[in-house]
Short mmCIF file of C-alpha atoms and ligand atoms in Angstrom, two decimals:
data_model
loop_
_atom_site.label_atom_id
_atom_site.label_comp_id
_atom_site.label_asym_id
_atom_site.label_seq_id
_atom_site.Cartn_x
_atom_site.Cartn_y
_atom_site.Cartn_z
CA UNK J 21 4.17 -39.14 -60.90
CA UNK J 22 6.23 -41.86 -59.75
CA UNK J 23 7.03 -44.27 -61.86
CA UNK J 24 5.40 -47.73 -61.06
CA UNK J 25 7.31 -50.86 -59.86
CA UNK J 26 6.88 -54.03 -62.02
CA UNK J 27 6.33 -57.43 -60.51
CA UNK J 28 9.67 -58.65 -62.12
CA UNK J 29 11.61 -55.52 -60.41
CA UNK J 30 9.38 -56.33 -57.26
CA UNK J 31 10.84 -60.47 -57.56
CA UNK J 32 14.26 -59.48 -57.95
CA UNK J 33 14.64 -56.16 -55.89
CA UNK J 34 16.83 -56.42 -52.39
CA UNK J 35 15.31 -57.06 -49.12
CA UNK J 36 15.93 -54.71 -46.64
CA UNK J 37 15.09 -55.77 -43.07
CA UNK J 38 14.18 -52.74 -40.81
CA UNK J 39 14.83 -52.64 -37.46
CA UNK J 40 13.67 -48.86 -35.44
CA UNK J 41 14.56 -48.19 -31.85
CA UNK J 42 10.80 -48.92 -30.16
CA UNK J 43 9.81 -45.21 -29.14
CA UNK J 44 7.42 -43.18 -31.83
CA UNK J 45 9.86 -40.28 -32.67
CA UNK J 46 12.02 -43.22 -34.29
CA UNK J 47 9.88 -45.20 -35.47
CA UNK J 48 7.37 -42.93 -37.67
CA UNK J 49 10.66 -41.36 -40.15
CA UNK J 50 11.93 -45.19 -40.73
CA UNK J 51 9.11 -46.42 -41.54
CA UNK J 52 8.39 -43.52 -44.18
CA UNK J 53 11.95 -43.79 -45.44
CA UNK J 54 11.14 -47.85 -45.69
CA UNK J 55 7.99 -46.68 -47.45
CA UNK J 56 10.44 -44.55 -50.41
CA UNK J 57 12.12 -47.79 -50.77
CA UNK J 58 9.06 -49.84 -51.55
CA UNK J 59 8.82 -47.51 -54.49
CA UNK J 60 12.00 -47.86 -55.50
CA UNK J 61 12.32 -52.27 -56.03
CA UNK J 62 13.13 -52.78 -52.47
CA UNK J 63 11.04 -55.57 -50.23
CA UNK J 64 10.46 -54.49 -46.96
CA UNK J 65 10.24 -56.36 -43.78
CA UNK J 66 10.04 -54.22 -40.60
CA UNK J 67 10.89 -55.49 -37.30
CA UNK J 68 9.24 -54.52 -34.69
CA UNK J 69 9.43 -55.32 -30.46
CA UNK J 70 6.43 -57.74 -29.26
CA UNK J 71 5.29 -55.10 -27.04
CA UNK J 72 5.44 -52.07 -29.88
CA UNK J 73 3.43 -54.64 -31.94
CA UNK J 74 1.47 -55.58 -29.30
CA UNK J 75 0.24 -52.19 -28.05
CA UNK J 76 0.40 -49.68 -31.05
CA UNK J 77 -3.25 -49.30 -31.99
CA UNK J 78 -3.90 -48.18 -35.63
CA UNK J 79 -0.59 -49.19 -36.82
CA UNK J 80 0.09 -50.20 -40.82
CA UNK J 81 3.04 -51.11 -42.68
CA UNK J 82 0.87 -51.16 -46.19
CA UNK J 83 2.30 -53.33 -47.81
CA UNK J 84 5.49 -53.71 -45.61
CA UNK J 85 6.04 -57.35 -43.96
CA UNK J 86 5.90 -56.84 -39.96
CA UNK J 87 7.98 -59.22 -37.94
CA UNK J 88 8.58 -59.04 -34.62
CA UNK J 89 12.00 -59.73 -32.30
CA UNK J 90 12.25 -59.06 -28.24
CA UNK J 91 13.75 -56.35 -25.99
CA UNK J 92 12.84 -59.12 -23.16
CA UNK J 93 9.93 -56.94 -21.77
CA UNK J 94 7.02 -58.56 -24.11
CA UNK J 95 4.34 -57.26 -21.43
CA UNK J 96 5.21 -53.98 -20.53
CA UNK J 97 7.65 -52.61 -22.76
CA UNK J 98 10.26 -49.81 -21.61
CA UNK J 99 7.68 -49.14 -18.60
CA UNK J 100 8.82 -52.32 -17.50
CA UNK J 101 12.00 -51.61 -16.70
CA UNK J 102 13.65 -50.07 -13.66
CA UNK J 103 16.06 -47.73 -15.85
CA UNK J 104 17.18 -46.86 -18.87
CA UNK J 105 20.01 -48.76 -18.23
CA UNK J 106 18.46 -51.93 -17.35
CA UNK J 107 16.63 -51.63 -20.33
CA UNK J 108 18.93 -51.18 -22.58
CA UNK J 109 21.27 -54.29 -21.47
CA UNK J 110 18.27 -56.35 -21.61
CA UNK J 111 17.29 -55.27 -25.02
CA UNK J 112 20.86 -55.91 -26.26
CA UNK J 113 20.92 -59.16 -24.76
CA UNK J 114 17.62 -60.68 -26.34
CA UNK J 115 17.61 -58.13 -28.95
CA UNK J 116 20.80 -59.77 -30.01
CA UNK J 117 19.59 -63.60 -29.80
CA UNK J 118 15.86 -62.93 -30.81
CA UNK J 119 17.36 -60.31 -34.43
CA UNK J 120 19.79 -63.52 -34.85
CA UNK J 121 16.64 -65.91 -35.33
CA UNK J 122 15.23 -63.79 -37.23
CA UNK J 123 17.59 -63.35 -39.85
CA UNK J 124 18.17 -67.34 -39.40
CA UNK J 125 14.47 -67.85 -40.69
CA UNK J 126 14.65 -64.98 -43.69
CA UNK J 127 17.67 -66.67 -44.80
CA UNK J 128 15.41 -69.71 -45.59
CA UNK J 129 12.35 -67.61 -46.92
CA UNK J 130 13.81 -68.04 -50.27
CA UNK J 131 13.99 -64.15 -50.04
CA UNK J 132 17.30 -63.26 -47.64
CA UNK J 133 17.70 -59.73 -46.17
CA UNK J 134 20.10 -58.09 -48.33
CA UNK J 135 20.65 -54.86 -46.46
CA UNK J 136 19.52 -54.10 -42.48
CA UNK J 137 18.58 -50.43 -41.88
CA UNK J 138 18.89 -49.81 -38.13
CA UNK J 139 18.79 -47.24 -35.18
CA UNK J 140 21.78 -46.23 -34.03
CA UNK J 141 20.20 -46.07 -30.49
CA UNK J 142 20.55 -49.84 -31.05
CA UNK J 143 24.02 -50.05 -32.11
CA UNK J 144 24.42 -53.90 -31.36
CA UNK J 145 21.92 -54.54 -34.53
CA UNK J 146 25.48 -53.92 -36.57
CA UNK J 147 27.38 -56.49 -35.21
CA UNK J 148 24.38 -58.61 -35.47
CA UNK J 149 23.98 -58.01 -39.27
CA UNK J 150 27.45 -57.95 -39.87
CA UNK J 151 28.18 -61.73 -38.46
CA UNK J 152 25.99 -62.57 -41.37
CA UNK J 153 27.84 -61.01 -43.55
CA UNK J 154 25.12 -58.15 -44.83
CA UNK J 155 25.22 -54.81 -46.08
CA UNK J 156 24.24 -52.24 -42.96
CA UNK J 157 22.99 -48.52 -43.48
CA UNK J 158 22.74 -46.62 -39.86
CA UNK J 159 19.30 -44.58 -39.83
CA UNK J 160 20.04 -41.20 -37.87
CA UNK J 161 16.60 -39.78 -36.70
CA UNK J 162 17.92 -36.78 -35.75
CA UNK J 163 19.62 -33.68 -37.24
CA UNK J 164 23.67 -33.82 -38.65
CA UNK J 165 24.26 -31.43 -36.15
CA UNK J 166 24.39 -33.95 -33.43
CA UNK J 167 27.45 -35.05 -34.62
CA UNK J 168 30.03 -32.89 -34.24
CA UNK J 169 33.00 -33.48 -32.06
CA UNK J 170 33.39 -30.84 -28.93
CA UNK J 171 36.83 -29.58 -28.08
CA UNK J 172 37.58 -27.37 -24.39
CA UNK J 173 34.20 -26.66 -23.81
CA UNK J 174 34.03 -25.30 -27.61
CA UNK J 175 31.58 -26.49 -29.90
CA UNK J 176 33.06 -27.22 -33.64
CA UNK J 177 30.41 -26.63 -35.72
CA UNK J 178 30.13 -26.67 -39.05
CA UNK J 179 27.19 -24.34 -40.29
CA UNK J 180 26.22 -22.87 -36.99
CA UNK J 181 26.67 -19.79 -35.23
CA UNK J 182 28.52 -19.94 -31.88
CA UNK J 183 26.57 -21.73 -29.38
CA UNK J 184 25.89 -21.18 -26.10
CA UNK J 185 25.79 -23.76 -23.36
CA UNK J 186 22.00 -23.93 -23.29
CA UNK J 187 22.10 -24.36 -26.58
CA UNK J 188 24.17 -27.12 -27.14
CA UNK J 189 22.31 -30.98 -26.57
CA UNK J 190 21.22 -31.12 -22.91
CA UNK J 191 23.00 -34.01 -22.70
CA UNK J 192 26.24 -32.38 -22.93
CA UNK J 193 26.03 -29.62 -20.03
CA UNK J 194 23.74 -32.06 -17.92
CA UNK J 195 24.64 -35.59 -18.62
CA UNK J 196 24.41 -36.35 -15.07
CA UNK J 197 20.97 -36.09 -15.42
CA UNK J 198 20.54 -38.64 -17.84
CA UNK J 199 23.67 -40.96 -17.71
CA UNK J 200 21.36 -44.38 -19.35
CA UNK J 201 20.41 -41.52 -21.97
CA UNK J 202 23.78 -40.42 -22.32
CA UNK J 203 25.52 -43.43 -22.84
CA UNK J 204 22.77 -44.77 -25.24
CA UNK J 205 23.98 -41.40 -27.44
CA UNK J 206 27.77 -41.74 -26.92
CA UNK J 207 27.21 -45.57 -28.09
CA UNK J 208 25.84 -44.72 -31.55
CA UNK J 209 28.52 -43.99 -32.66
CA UNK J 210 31.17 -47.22 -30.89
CA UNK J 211 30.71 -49.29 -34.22
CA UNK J 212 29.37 -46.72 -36.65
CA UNK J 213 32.35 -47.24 -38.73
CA UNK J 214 31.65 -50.65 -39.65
CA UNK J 215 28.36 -49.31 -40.90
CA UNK J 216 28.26 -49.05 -44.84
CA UNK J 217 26.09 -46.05 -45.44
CA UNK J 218 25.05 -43.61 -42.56
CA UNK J 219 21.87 -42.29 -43.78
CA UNK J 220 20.05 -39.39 -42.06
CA UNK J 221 16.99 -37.50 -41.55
CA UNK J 222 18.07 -34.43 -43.39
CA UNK J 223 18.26 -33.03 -46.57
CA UNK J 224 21.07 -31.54 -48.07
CA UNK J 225 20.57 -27.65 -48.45
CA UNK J 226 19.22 -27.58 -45.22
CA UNK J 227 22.47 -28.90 -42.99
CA UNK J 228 24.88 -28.47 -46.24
CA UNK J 229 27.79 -27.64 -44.09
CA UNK J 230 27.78 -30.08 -41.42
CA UNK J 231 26.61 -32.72 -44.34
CA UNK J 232 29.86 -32.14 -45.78
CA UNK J 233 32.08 -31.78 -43.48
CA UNK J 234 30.29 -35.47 -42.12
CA UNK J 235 31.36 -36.74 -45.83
CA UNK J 236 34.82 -36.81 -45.30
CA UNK J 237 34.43 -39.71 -42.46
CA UNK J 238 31.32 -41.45 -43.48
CA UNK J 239 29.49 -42.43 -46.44
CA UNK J 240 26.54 -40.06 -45.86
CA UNK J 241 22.97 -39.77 -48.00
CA UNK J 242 21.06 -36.77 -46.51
CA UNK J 243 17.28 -38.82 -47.24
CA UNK J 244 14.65 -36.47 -45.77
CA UNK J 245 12.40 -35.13 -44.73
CA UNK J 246 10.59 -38.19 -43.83
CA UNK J 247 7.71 -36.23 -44.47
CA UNK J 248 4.70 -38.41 -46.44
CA UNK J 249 4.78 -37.50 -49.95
CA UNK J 250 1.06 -36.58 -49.88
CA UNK J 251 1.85 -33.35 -47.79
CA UNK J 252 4.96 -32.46 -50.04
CA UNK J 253 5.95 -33.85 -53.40
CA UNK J 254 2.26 -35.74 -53.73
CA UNK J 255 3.30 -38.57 -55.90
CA UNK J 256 3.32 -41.56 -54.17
CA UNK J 257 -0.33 -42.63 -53.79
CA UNK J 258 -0.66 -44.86 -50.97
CA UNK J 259 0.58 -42.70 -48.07
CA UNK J 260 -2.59 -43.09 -46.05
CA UNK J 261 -2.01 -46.65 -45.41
CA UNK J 262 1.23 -46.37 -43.74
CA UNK J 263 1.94 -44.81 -40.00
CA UNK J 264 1.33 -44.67 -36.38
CA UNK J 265 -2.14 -43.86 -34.95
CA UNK J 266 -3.38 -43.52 -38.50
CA UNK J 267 -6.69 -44.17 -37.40
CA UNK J 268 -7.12 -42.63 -34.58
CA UNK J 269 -10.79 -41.02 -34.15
CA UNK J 270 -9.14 -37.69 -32.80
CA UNK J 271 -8.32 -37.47 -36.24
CA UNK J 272 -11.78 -35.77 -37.25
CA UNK J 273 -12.29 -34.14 -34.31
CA UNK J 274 -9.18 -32.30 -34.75
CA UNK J 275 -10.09 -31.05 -38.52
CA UNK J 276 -13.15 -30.57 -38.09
CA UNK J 277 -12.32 -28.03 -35.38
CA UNK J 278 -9.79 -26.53 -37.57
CA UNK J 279 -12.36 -26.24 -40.55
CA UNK J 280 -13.93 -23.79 -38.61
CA UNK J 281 -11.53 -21.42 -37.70
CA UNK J 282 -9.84 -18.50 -39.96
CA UNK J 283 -6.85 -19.02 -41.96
CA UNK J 284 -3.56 -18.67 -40.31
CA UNK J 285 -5.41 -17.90 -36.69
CA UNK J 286 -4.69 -21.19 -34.94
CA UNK J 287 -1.62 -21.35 -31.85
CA UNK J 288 -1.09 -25.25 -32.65
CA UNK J 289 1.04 -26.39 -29.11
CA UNK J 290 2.55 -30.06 -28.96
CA UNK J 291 5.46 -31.67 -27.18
CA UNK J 292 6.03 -34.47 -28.92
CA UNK J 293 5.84 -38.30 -27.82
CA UNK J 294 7.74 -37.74 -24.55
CA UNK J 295 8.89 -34.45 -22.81
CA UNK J 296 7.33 -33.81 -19.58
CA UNK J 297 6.59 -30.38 -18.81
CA UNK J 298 6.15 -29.18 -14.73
CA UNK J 299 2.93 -28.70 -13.55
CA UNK J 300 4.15 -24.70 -13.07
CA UNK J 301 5.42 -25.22 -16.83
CA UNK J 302 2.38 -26.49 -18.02
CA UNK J 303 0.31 -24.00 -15.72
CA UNK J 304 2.05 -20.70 -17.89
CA UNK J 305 1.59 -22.37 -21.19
CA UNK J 306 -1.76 -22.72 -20.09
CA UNK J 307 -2.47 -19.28 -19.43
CA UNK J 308 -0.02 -18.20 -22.16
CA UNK J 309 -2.86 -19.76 -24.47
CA UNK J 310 -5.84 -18.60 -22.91
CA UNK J 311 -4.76 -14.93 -22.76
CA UNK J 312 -3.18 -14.84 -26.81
CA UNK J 313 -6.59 -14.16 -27.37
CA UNK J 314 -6.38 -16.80 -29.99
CA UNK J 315 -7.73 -19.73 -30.85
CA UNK J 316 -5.22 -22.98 -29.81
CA UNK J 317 -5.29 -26.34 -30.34
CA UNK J 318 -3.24 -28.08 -27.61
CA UNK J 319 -1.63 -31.63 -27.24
CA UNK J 320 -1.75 -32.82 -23.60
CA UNK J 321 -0.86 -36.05 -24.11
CA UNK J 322 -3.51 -38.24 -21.37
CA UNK J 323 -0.29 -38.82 -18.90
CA UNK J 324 -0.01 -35.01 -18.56
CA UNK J 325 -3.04 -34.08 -17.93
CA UNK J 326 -3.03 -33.92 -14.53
CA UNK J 327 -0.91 -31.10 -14.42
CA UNK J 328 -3.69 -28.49 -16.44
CA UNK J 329 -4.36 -25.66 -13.97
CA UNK J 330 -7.38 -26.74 -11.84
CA UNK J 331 -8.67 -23.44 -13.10
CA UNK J 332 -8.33 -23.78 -16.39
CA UNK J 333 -11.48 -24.26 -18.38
CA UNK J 334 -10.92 -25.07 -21.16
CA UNK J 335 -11.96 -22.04 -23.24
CA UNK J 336 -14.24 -21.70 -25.97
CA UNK J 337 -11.32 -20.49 -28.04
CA UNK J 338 -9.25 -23.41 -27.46
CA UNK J 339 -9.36 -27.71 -28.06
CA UNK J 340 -7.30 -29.59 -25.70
CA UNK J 341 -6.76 -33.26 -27.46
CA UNK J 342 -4.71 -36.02 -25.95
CA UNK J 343 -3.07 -36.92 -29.66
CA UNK J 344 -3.55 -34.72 -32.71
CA UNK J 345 -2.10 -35.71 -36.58
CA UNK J 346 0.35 -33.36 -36.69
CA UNK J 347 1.17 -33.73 -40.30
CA UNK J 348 -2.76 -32.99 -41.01
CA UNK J 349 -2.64 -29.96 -38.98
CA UNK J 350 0.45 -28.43 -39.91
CA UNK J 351 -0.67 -28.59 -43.16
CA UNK J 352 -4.06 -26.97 -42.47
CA UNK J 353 -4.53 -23.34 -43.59
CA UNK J 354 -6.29 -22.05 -40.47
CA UNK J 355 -2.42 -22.63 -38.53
CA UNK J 356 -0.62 -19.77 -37.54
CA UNK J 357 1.96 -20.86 -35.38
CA UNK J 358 3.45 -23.88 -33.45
CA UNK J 359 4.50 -23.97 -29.67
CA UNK J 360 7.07 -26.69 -29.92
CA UNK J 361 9.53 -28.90 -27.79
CA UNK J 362 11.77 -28.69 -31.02
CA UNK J 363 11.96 -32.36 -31.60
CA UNK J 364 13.75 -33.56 -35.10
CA UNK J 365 10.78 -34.89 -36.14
CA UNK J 366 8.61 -31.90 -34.88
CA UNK J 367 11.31 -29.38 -36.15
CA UNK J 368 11.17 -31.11 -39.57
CA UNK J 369 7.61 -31.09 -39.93
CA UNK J 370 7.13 -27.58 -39.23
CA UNK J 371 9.86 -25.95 -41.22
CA UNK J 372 8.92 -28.59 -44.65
CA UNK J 373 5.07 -27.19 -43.95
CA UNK J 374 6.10 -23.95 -43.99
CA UNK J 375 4.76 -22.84 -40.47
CA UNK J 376 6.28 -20.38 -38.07
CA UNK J 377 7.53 -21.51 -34.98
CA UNK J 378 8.02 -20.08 -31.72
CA UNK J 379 10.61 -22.71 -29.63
CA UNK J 380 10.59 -24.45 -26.20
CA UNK J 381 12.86 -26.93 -26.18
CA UNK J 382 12.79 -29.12 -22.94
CA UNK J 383 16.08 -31.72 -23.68
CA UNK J 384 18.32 -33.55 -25.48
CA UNK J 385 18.72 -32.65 -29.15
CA UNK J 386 15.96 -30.01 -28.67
CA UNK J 387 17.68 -26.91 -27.91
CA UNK J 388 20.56 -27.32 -30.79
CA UNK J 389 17.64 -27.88 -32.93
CA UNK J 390 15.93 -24.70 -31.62
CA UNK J 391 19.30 -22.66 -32.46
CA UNK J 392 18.77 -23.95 -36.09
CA UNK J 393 15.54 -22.47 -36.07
CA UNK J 394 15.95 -19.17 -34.91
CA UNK J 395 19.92 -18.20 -36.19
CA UNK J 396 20.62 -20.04 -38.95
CA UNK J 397 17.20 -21.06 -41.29
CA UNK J 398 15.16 -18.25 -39.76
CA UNK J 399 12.27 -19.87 -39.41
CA UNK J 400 10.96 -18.97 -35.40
CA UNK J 401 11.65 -17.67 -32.08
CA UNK J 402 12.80 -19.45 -28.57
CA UNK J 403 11.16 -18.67 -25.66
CA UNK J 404 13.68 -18.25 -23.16
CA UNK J 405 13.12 -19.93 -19.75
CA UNK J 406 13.83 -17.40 -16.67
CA UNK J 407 16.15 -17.91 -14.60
CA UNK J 408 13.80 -20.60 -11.91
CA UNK J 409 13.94 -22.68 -15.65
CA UNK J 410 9.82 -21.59 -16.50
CA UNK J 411 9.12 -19.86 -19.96
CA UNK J 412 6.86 -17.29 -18.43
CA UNK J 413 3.07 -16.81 -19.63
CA UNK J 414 4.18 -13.48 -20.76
CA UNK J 415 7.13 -14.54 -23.14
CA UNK J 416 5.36 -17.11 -25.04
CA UNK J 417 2.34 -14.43 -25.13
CA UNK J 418 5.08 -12.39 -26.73
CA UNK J 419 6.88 -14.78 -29.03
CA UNK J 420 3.30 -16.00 -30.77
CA UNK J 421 2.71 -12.65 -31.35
CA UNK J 422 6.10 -11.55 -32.66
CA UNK J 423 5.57 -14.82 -35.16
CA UNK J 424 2.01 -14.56 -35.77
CA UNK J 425 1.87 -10.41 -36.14
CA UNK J 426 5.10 -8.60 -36.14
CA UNK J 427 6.99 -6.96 -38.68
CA UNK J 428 9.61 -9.88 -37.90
CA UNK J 429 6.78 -12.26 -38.33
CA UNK J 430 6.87 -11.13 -41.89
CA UNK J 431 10.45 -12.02 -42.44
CA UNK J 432 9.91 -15.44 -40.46
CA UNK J 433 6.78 -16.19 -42.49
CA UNK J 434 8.80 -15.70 -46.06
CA UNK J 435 11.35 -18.14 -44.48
CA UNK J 436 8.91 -20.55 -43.76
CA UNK J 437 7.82 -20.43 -47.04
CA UNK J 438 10.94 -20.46 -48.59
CA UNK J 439 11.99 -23.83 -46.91
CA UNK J 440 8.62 -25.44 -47.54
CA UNK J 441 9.67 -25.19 -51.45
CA UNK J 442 13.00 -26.29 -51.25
CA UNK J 443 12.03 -29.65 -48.66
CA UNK J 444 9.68 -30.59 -51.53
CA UNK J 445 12.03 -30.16 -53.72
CA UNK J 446 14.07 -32.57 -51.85
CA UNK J 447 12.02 -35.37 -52.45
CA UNK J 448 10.53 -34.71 -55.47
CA UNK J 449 11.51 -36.40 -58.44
CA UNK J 450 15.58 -35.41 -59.25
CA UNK J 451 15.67 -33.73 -56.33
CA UNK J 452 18.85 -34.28 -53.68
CA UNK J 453 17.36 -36.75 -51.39
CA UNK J 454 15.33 -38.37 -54.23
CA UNK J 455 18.25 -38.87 -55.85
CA UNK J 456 20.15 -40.23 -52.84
CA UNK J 457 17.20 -42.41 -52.37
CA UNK J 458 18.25 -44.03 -55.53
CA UNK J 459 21.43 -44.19 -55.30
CA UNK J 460 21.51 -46.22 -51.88
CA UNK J 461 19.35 -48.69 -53.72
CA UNK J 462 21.87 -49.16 -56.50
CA UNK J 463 24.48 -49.33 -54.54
CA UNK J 464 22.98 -52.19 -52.18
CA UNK J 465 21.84 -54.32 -55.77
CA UNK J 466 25.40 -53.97 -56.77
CA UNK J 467 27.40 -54.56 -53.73
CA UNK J 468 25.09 -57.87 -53.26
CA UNK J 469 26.14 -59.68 -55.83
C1 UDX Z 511 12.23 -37.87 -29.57
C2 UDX Z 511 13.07 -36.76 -28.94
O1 UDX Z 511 12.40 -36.17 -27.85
C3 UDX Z 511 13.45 -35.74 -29.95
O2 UDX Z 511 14.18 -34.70 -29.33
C4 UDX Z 511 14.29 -36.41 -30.99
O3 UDX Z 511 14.73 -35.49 -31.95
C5 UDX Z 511 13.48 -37.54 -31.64
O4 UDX Z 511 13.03 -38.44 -30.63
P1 UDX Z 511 9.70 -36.81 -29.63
O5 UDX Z 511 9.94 -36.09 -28.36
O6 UDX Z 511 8.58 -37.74 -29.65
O7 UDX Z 511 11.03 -37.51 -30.19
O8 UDX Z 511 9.46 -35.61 -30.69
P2 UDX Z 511 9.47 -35.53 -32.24
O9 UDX Z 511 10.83 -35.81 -32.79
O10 UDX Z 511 8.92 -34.22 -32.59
O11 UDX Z 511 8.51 -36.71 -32.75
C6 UDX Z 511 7.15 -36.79 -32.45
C7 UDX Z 511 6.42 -37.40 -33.64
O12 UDX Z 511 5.11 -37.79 -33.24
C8 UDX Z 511 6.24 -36.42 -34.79
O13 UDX Z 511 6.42 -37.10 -36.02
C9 UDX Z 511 4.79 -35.95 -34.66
O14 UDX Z 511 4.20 -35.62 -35.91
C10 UDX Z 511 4.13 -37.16 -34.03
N1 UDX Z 511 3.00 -36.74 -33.17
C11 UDX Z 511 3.23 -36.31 -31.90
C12 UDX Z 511 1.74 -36.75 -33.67
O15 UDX Z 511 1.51 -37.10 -34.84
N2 UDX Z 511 0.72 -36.34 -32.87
C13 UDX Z 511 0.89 -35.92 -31.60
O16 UDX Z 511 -0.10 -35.57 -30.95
C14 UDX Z 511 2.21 -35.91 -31.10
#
């Protein structure tokens, strides 16, 4: 077990202030990275936008401070704004003034911010911090090997296979697509030098490589997975009172479902926070689920579900839920398999819960991450997409039965295994990110001073 932090070390630990980019795939590792600290003499305040404040229902910090600064939509948020571009100037221009007040007011608490942990989404937070003069650590979200410099067309790669250009970040082959998305990823990195730790969502076996080949450039603490310690190294004791949608009331209908199925049965299908599937898209995965023959548990998050198959009922074999707590149900024994978009976060959670996955990345980071999971840890299949762009009912029939009962599923499922022990061992006590945990937290009490 941990060991407990005393009210002296609590008095004289640092403060960290810190600040997440306001979408839910960033926010949920920071916060359980801020919640390691706690454990480990740091105070905590997290910053949060009005609206994410405002609208995130069943939201705690425990016993992290919340404070709140503006990306100048208070009412509506990102919805609010015309485009990702729009948005982003706006949040960096009241961001900026609003972050600036608030470290104006904590430098009167009688408790300063020693440290700010930020996105790198929201680069400007640096310069911020830095014109007060404070220590700043970059928080990556997603994997090292988004990285990497490209050269002719050629990805450099440390730790990966040759790549394809499908699988390489969408954003790459199709930034056209996306330019407000693009630049916000070519910006993380404008100032990163001035940043005094880069810390990242990672741990260090599982991107060695690219971790140290990253080294040479940056000072680099590999601090995941962000995973709560009560589904891995189960020694911190208060996990339940930190999170997103913690207490949401899908929450038992969800595991009670679950308790009622066999072990290792379950297709669990989610896309994450964001991606949009096509109605045709969403129309195969559909059917793919109905006719596995299977029992599935499927995230259709309420914006998306208008696109189900008028057809479709929704069979006796399978729940459809609008929001499901993934971490609970990855960690369930009646799951088989996960359909997923391949999302850091998603990708993370899967492999450190050792369950199989069969890939569909939509964007972004997702298809690199996908290639991870199939070539180099072993722990999956992709689906591929034919050549209109649809993964077909029949391949992801195939691929969730290749995981789920093929002689390959054997290897996959002593992979998945395999990398469930060594993420725990991670974070447990001693172990790489543990220790890297600690050593950030020495370092900040000794640069202070
Ligand atoms: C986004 C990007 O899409 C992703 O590619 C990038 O790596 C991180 O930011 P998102 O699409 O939301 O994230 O996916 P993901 O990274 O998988 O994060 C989703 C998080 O929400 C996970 O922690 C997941 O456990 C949680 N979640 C999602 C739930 O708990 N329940 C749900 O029903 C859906």
């Amino acid at each position: 077990p941990i060991k407990e932090v005393t009210d002296a070390e609590k008095e004289n630990g640092a403060h960290c202030l810190i600040l997440p980019h306001p979408t839910q795939g960033h926010i949920n590792p920071i916060l359980q990275f801020a919640k390691r600290l706690t454990h480990k003499r740091i105070k905590i305040t997290l910053a949060l936008t009005k609206f994410t404040l405002k609208t995130t229902t069943g939201f705690s910090g425990g016993s992290i401070s919340t404070r709140s600064i503006s990306d100048g939509f208070d009412e509506g948020g990102r919805a609010h704004a015309n485009s990702s571009e729009e948005y982003q100037a706006r949040f960096q221009q009241v961001g900026r003034e609003t972050l600036a007040e608030l470290l104006q007011d904590l430098a009167g608490s009688g408790r300063p911010v020693d440290c700010v942990v930020y996105d790198p989404f929201i680069p400007w937070v640096l310069d911020v911090a830095k014109g007060f003069g404070l220590l700043a650590a970059a928080f990556f979200t997603q994997s090292c090997a988004l990285k990497l410099p490209l050269s002719g067309g050629e990805v450099v790669v440390p730790g990966l296979p040759p790549m394809k250009p499908e699988e390489m970040p969408s954003f790459i082959h199709d930034h056209g697509s996306y330019p407000g998305t693009f630049q916000m990823l070519l910006n993380q990195f404008r100032n990163v030098d001035k940043a005094d730790w880069i810390l990242i969502n990672t741990f260090d076996k599982l991107e060695q490589e690219v971790l140290e080949w990253m080294s040479r450039f940056w000072r680099v603490k590999a601090i995941g997975p962000t995973i709560p310690s009560m589904y891995l190294d189960k020694r911190l004791q208060d996990d339940k009172e930190y999170g997103l949608n913690m207490f949401n009331p899908m929450t038992n209908t969800c595991m009670n479902w679950l308790d009622n199925q066999e072990p290792k049965s379950v297709i669990y299908a989610s896309f994450g926070s964001l991606a949009q599937l096509t109605a045709r898209q969403t129309k195969e995965l559909a059917y793919a689920l109905t006719t596995s023959n299977k029992p599935f548990l499927w995230v259709v998050r309420s914006t998306e579900e208008s696109k189900l198959p008028e057809d479709f009922s929704k069979s006796r074999k399978g729940l459809v839920v609008t929001w499901a707590p993934q971490l609970e149900v990855l960690s369930h024994m009646a799951v088989g398999c996960f359909v997923t978009h391949c999302g850091w976060n998603s990708t993370l959670e899967g492999l450190s819960l050792g369950v199989p996955l069969v890939a569909m990345p939509q964007w972004t980071d997702q298809s690199t991450n996908a290639k991870l999971v199939t070539d180099v840890w072993g722990v999956g299949v992709r689906a591929r997409a034919d050549c209109n762009g649809i993964v077909s009912r029949e391949e992801i029939v195939s691929c969730v039965k290749s995981v789920m009962e093929s002689e390959d599923g054997k290897r996959i499922g002593s992979n998945a295994v395999k990398w469930k022990g060594i993420a725990r061992e991670a974070l447990d006590l001693g172990g790489s990110s543990d220790k890297n945990i600690e050593e950030f937290v020495t370092e900040i009490m000794l640069k202070r001073y």
